[in-house]
PDB file of C-alpha atoms in Angstrom:
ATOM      1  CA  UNK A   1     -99.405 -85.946-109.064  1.00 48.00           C
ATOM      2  CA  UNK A   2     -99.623 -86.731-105.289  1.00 55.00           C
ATOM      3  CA  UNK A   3    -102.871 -85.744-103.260  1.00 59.00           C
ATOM      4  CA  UNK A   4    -102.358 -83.038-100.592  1.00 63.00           C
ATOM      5  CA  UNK A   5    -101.799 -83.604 -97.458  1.00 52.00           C
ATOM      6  CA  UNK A   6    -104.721 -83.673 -95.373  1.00 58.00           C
ATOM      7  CA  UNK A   7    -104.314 -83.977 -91.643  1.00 56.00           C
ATOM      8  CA  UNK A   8    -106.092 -86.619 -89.754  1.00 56.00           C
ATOM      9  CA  UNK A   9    -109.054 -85.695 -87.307  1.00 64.00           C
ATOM     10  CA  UNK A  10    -108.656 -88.767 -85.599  1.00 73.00           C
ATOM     11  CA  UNK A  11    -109.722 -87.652 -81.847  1.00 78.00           C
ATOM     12  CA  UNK A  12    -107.982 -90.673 -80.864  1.00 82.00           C
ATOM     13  CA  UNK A  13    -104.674 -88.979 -82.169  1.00 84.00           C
ATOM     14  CA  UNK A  14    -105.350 -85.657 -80.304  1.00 85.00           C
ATOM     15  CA  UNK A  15    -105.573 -87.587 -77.400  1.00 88.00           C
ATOM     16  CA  UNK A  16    -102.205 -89.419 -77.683  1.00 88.00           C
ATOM     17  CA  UNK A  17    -100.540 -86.308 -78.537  1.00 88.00           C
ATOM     18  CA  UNK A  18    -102.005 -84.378 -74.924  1.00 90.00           C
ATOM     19  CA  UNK A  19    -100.877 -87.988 -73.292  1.00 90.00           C
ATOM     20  CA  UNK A  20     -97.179 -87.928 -74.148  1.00 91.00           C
ATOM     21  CA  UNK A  21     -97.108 -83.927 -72.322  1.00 92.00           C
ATOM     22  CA  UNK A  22     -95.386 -84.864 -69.082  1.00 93.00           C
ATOM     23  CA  UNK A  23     -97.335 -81.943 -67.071  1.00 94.00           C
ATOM     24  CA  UNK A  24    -100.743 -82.294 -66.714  1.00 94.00           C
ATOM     25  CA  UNK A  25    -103.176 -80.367 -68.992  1.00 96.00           C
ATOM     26  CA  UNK A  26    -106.701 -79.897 -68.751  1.00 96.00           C
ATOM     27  CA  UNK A  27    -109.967 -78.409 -70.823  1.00 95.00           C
ATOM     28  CA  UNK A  28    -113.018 -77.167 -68.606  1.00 95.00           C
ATOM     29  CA  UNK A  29    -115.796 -75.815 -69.995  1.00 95.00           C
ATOM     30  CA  UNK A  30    -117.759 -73.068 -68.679  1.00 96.00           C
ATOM     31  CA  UNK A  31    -119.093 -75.021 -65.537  1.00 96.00           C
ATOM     32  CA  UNK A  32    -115.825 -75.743 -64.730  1.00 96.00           C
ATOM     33  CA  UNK A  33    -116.187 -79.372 -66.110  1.00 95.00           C
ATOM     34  CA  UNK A  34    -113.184 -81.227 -67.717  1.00 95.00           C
ATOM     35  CA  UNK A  35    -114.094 -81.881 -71.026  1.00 94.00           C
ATOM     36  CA  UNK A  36    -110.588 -82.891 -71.991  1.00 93.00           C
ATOM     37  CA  UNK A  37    -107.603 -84.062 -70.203  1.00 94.00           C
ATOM     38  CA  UNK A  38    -104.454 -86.081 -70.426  1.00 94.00           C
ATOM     39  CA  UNK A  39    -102.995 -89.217 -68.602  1.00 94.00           C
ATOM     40  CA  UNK A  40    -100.876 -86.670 -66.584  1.00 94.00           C
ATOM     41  CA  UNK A  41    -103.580 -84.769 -64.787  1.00 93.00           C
ATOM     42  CA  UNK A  42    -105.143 -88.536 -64.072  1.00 92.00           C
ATOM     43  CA  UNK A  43    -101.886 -89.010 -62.357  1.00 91.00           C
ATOM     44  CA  UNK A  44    -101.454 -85.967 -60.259  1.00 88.00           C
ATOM     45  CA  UNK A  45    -105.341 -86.604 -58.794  1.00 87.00           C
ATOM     46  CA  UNK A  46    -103.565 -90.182 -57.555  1.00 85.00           C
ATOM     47  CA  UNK A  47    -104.478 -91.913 -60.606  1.00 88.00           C
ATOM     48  CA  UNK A  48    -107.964 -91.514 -61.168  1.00 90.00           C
ATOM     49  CA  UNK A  49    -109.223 -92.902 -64.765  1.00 92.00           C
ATOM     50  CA  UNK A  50    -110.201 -90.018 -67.100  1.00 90.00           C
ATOM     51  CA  UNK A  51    -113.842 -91.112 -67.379  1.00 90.00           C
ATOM     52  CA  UNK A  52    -113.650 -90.364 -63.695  1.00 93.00           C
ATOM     53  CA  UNK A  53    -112.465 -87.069 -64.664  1.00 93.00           C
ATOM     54  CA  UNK A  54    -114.766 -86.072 -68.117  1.00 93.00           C
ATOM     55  CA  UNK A  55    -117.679 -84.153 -67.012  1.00 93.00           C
ATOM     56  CA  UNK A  56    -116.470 -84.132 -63.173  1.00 94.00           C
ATOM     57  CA  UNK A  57    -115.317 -81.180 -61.861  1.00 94.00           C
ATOM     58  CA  UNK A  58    -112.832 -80.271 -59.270  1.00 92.00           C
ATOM     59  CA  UNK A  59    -115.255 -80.035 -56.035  1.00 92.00           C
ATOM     60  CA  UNK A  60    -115.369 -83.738 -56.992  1.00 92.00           C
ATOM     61  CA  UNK A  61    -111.862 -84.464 -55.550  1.00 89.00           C
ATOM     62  CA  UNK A  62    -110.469 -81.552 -53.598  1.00 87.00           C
ATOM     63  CA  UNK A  63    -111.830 -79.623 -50.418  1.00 87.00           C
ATOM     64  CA  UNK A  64    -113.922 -76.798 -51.046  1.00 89.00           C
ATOM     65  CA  UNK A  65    -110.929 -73.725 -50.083  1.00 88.00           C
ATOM     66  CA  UNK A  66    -109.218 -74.849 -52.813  1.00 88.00           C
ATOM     67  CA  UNK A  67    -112.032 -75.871 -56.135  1.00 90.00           C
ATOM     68  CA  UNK A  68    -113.251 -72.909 -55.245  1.00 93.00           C
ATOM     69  CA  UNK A  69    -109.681 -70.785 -55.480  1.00 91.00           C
ATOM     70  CA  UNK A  70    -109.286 -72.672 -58.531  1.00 92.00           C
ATOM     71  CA  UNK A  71    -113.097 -71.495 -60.024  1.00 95.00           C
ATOM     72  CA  UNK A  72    -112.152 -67.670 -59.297  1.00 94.00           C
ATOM     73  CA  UNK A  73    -109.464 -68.236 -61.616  1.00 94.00           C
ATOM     74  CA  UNK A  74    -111.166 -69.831 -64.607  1.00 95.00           C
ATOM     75  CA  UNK A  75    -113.542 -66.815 -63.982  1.00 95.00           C
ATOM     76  CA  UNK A  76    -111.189 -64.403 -64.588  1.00 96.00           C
ATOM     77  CA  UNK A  77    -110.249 -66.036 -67.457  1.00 96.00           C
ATOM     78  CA  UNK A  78    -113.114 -66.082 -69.250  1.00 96.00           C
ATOM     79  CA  UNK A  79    -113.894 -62.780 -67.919  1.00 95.00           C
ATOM     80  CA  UNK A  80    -111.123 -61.096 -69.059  1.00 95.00           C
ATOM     81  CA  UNK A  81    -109.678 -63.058 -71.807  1.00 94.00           C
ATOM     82  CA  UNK A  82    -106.620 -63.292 -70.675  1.00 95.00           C
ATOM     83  CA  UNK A  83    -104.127 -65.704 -69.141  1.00 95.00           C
ATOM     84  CA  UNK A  84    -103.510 -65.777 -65.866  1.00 95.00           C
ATOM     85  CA  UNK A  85    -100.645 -67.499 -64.232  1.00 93.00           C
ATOM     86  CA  UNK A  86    -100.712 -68.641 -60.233  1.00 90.00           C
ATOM     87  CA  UNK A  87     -99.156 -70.461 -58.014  1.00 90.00           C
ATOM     88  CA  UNK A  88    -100.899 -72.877 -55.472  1.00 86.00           C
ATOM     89  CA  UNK A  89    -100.184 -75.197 -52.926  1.00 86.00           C
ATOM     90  CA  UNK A  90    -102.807 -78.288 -53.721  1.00 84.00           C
ATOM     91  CA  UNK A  91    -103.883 -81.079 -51.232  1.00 82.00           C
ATOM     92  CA  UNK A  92    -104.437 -84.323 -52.957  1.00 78.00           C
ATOM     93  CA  UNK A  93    -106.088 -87.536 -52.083  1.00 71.00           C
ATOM     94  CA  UNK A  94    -104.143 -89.484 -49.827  1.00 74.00           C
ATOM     95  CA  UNK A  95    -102.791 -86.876 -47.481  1.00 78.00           C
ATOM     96  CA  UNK A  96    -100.118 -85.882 -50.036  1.00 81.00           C
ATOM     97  CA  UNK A  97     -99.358 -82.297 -51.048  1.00 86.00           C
ATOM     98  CA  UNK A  98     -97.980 -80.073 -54.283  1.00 88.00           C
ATOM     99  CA  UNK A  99     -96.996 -76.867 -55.280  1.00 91.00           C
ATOM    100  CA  UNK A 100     -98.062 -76.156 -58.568  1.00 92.00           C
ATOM    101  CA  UNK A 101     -97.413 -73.467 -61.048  1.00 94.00           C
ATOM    102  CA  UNK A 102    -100.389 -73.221 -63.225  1.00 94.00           C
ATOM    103  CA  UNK A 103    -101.108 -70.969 -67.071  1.00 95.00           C
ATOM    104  CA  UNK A 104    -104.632 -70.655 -67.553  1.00 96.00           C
ATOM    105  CA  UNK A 105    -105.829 -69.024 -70.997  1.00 95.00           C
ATOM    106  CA  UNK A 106    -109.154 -69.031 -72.473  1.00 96.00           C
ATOM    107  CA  UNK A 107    -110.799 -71.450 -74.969  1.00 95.00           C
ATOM    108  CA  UNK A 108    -112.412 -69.705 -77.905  1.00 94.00           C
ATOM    109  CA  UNK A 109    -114.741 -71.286 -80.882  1.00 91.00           C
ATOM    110  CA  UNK A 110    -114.745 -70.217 -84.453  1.00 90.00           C
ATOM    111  CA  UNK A 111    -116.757 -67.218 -83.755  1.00 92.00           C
ATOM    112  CA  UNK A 112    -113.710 -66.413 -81.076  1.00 92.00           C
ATOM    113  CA  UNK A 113    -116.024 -66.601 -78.553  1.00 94.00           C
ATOM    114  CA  UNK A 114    -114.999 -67.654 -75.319  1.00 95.00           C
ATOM    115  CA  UNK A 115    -116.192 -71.635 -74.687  1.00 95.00           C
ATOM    116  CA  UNK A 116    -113.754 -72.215 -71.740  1.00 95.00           C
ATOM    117  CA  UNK A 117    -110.448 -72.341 -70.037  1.00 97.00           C
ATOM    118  CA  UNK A 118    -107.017 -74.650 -71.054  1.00 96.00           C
ATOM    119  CA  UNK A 119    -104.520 -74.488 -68.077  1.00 96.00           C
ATOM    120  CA  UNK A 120    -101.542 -76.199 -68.295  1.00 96.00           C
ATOM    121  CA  UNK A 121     -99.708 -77.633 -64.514  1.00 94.00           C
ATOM    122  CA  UNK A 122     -96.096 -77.667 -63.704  1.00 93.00           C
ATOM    123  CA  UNK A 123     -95.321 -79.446 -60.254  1.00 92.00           C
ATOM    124  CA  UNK A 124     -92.830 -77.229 -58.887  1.00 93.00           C
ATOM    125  CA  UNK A 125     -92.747 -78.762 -55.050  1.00 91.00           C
ATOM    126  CA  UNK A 126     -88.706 -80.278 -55.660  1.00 90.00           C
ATOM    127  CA  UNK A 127     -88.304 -76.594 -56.825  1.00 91.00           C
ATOM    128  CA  UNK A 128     -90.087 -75.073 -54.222  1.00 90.00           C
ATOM    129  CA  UNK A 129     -88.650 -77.269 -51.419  1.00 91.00           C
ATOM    130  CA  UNK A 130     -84.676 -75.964 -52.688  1.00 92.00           C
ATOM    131  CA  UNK A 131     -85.582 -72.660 -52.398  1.00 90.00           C
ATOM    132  CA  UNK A 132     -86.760 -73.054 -49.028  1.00 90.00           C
ATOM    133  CA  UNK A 133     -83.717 -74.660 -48.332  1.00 93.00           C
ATOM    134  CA  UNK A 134     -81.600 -72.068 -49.808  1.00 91.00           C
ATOM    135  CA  UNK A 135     -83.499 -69.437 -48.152  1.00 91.00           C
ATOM    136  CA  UNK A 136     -82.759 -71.593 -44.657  1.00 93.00           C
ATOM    137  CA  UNK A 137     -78.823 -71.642 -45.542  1.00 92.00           C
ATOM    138  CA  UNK A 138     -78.986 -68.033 -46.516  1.00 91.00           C
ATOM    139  CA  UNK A 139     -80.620 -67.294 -43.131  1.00 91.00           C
ATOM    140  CA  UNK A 140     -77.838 -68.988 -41.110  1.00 92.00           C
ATOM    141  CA  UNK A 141     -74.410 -67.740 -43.079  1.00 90.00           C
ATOM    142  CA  UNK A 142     -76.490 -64.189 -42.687  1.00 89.00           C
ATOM    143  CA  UNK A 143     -76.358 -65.358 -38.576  1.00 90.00           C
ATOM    144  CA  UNK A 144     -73.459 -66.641 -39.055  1.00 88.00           C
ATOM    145  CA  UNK A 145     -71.710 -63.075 -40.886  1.00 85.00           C
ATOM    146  CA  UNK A 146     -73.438 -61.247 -37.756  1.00 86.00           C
ATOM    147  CA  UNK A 147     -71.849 -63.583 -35.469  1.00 81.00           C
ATOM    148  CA  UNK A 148     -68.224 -63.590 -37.329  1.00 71.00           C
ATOM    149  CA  UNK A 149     -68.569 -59.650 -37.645  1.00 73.00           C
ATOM    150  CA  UNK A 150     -69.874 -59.259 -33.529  1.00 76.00           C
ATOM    151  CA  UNK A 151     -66.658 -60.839 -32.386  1.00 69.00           C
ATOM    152  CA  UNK A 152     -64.317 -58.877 -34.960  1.00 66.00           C
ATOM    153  CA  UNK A 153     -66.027 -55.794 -33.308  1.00 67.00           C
ATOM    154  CA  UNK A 154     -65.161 -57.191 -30.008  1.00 67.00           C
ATOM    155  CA  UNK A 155     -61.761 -58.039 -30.770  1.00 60.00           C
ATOM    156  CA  UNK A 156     -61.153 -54.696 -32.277  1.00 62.00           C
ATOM    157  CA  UNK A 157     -62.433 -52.926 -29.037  1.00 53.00           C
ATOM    158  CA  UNK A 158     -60.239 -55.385 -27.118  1.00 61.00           C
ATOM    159  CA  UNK A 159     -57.572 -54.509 -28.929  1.00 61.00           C
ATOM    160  CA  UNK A 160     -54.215 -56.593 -27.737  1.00 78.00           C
ATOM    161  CA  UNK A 161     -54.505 -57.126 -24.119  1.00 85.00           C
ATOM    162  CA  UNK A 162     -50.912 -57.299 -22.613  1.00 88.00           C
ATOM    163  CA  UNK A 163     -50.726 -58.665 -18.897  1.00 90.00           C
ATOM    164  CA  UNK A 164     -47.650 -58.027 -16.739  1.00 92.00           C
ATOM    165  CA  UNK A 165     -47.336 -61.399 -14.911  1.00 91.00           C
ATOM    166  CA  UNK A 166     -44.729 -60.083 -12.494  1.00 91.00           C
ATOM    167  CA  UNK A 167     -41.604 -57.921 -12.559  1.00 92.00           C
ATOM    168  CA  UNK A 168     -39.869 -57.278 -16.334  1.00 92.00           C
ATOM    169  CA  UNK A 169     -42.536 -60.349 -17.747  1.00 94.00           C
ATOM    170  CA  UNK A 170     -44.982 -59.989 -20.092  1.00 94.00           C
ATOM    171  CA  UNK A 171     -48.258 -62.174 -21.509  1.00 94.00           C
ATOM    172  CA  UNK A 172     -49.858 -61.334 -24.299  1.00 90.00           C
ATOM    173  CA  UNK A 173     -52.904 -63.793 -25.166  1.00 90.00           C
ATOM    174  CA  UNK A 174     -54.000 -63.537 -28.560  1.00 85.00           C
ATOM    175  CA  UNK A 175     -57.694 -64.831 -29.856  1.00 80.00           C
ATOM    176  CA  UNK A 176     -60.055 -65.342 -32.407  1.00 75.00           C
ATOM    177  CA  UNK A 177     -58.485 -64.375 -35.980  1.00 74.00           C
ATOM    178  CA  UNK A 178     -55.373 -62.879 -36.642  1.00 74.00           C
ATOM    179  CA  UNK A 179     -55.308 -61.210 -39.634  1.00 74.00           C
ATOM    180  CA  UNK A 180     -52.592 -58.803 -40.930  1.00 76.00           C
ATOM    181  CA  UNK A 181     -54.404 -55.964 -39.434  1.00 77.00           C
ATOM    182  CA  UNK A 182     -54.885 -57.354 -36.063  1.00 78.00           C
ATOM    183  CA  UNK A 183     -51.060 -58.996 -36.673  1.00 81.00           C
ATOM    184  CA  UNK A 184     -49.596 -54.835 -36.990  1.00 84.00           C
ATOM    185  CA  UNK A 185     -51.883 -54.066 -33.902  1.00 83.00           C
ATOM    186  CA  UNK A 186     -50.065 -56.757 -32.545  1.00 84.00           C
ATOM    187  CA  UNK A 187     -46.625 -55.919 -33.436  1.00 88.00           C
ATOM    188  CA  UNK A 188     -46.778 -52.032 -32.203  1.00 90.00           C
ATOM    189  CA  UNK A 189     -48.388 -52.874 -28.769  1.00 89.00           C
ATOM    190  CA  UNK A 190     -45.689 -55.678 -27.964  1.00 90.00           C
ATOM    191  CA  UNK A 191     -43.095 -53.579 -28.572  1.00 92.00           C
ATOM    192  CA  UNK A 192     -44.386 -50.276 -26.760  1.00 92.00           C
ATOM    193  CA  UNK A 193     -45.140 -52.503 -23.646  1.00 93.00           C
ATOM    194  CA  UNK A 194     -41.648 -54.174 -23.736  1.00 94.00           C
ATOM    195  CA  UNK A 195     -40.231 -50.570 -24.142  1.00 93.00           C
ATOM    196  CA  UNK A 196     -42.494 -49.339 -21.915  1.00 93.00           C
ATOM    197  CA  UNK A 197     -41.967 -52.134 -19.108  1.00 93.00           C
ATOM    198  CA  UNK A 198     -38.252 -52.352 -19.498  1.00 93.00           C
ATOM    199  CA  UNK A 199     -39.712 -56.439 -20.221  1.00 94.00           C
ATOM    200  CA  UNK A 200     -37.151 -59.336 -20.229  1.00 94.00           C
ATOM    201  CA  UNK A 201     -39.443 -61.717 -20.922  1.00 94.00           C
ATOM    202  CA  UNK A 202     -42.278 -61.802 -23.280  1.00 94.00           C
ATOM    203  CA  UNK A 203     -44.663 -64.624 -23.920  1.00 94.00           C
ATOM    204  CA  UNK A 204     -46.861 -64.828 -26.756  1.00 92.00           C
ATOM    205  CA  UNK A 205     -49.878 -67.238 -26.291  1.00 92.00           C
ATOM    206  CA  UNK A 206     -52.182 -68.287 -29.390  1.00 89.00           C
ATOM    207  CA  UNK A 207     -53.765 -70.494 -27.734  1.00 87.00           C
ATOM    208  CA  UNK A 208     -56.962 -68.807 -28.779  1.00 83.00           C
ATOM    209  CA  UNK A 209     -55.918 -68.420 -32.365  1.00 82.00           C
ATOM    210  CA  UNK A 210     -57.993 -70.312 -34.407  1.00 76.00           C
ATOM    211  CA  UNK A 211     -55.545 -70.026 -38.062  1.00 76.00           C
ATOM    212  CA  UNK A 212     -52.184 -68.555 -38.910  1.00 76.00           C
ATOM    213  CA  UNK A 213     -51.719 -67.285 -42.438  1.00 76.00           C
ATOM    214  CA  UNK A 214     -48.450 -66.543 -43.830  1.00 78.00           C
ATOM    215  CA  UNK A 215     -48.951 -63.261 -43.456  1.00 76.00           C
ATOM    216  CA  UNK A 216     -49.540 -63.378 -39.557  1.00 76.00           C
ATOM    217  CA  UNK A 217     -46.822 -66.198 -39.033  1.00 80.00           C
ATOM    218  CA  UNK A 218     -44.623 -63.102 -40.675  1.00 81.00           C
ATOM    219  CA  UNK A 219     -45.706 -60.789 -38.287  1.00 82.00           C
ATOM    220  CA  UNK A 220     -45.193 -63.009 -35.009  1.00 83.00           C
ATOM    221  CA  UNK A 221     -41.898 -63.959 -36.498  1.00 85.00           C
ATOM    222  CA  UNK A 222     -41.426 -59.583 -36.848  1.00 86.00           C
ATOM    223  CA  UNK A 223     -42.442 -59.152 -33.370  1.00 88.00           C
ATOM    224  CA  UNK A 224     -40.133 -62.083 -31.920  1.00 88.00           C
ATOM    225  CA  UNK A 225     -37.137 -60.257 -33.860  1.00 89.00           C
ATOM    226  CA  UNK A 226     -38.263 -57.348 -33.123  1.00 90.00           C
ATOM    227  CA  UNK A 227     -38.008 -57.901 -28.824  1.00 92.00           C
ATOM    228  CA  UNK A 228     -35.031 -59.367 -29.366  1.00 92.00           C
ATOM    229  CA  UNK A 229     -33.578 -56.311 -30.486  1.00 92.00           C
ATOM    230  CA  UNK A 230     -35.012 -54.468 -27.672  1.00 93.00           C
ATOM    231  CA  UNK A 231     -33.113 -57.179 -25.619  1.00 93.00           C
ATOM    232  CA  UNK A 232     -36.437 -59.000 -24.330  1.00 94.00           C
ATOM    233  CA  UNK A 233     -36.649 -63.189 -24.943  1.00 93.00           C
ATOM    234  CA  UNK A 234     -39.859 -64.182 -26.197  1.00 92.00           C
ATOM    235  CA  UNK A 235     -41.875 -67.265 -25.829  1.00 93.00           C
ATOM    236  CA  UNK A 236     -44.603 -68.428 -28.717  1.00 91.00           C
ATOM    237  CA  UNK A 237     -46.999 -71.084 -26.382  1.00 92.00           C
ATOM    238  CA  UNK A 238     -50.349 -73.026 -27.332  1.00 89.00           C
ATOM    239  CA  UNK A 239     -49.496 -73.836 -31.195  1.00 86.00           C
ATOM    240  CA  UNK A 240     -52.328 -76.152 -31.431  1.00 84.00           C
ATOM    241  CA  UNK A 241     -51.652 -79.333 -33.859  1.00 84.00           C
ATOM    242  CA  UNK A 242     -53.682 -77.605 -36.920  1.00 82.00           C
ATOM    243  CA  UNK A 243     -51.571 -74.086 -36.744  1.00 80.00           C
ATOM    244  CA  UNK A 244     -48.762 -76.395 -36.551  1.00 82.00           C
ATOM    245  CA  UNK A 245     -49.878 -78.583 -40.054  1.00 83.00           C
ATOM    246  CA  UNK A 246     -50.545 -75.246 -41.409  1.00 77.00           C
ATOM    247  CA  UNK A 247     -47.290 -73.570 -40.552  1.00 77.00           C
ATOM    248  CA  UNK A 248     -45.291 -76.802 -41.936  1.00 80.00           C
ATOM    249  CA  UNK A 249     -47.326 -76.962 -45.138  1.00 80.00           C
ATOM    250  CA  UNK A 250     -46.735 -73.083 -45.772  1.00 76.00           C
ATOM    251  CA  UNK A 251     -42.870 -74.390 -45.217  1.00 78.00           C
ATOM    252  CA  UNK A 252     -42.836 -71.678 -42.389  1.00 73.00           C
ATOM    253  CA  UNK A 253     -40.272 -72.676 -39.563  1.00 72.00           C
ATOM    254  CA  UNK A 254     -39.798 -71.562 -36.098  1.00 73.00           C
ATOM    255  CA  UNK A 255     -37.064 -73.063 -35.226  1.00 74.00           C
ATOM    256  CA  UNK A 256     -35.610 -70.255 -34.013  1.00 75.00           C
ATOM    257  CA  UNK A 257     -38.323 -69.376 -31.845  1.00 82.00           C
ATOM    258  CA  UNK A 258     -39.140 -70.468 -28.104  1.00 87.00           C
ATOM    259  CA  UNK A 259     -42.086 -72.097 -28.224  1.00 89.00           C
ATOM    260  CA  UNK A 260     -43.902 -74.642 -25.700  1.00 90.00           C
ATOM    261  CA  UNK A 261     -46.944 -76.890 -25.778  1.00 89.00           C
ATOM    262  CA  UNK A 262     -48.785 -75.271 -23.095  1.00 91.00           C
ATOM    263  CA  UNK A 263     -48.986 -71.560 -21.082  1.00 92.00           C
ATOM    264  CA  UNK A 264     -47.995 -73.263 -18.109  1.00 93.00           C
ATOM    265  CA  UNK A 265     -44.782 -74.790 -19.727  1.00 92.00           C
ATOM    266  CA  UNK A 266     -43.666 -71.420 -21.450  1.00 91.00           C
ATOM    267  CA  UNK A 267     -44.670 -69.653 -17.401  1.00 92.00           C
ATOM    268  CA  UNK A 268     -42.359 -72.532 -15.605  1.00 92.00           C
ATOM    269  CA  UNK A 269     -39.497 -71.614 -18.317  1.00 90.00           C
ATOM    270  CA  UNK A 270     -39.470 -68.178 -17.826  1.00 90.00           C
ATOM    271  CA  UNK A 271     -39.897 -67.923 -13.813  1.00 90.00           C
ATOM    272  CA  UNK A 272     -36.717 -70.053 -14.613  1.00 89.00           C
ATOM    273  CA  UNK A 273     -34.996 -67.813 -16.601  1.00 88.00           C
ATOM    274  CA  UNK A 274     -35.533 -64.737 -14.320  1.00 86.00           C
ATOM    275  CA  UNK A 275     -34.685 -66.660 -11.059  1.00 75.00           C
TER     276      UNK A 275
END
């Protein structure tokens, strides 16, 4: 018949078992002294050896503002009975410095009295320092959104500015982002100023655009049919080398559309045309 199992009570074991924690944990008694500790907590303090640690207490390695944070704590504890979680930024020797998420709970003998406090550390600075990052990105897009949304307010009191350059010619600069809203605004005021103007000419400048969607392209293409019809010859200037890649990789053509590198080119053509 095997014996029963009878755990060891080897304090040695104990020990070894606290060790392999990777967070540091700690036992104070009711002075605030560590009676127990593992190699963890000797690391944290920059390495000192636990029998520098067993029967020292805190005020022994850290300024005064923060032991005695730390000894308000382990009163509570004891004085309530209950855990208390915290966290606290910790300076420690050698000018370096933590954030550290710590569980105190109390210590009780057989007679459940209180004896002292176990608290248990979790070094949360690489946490800590993300979040502050995030919370820096989430500041600027949150800039950035009031930015983006300032100038669509502009541009929608703007509206589509149409300039008559001289006698039946039109310019119509377009900027910022043309999307299919802006792109129908687009449409109806080109065509009520052609009809309005009794235009021949009509030139269309996105030089200011910063992208063209296929859904915009669509609409330009719309309007450039659309004057036509109205018998007014329109000019698409200031395609910038990235609308162009864009317009080629949607497989959107133009070729049958006036365009020219620059405002002054597509000007020069049509002072040309109406000469």
């Amino acid at each position: 018949m095997e014996e029963p199992f009878s755990p060891p009570q080897s304090f040695d074991l104990l020990q070894a078992a606290i060790d392999a924690i990777p967070d540091p944990l700690f036992v104070k008694d009711l002075q605030h002294r560590w009676i127990a500790c593992n190699q963890a907590l000797s690391n944290l303090l920059g390495g000192v050896p636990r029998e520098k640690l067993i029967g020292y207490t805190d005020a022994d390695y850290l300024p005064a503002e923060q032991y005695q944070v730390f000894w308000q704590v382990d009163d509570a504890v004891v004085a309530t009975g209950q855990m208390h979680e915290n966290e606290e930024v910790i300076a420690l020797p050698g000018g370096i410095t933590r954030t550290l998420w710590t569980r105190k709970f109390p210590v009780k003998d057989e007679r459940a009295d209180i004896i002292g406090v176990c608290g248990l550390v979790i070094d949360i600075t690489a946490l800590k320092q993300r979040q502050i990052e995030l919370e820096r990105l989430g500041a600027e897009l949150a800039q950035q959104r009031q930015i983006i949304e300032a100038q669509a307010a502009l541009l929608e009191e703007i509206g589509t500015p149409v300039i008559q350059v001289r006698d039946k010619m039109l310019l119509v600069p377009l900027i910022g982002t043309l999307d299919s809203r802006r792109a129908i605004n687009v449409v109806d005021t080109v065509l009520h100023a052609i009809s309005q103007a009794n235009a021949q000419i009509i030139i269309l400048d996105v030089t200011g655009v910063a992208t063209v969607d296929t859904s915009v392209a669509s609409y330009l293409m719309r309007t450039v049919q659309a004057a036509k019809l109205l018998g007014c010859h329109s000019f698409v200037v200031g395609i910038s080398p990235e609308i162009a890649q864009t317009l080629v990789g949607l497989g959107i053509s133009f070729s049958d559309v006036a365009t020219r590198a620059t405002l002054q080119q597509g000007l020069e053509e049509a002072m040309h045309l109406l000469a």
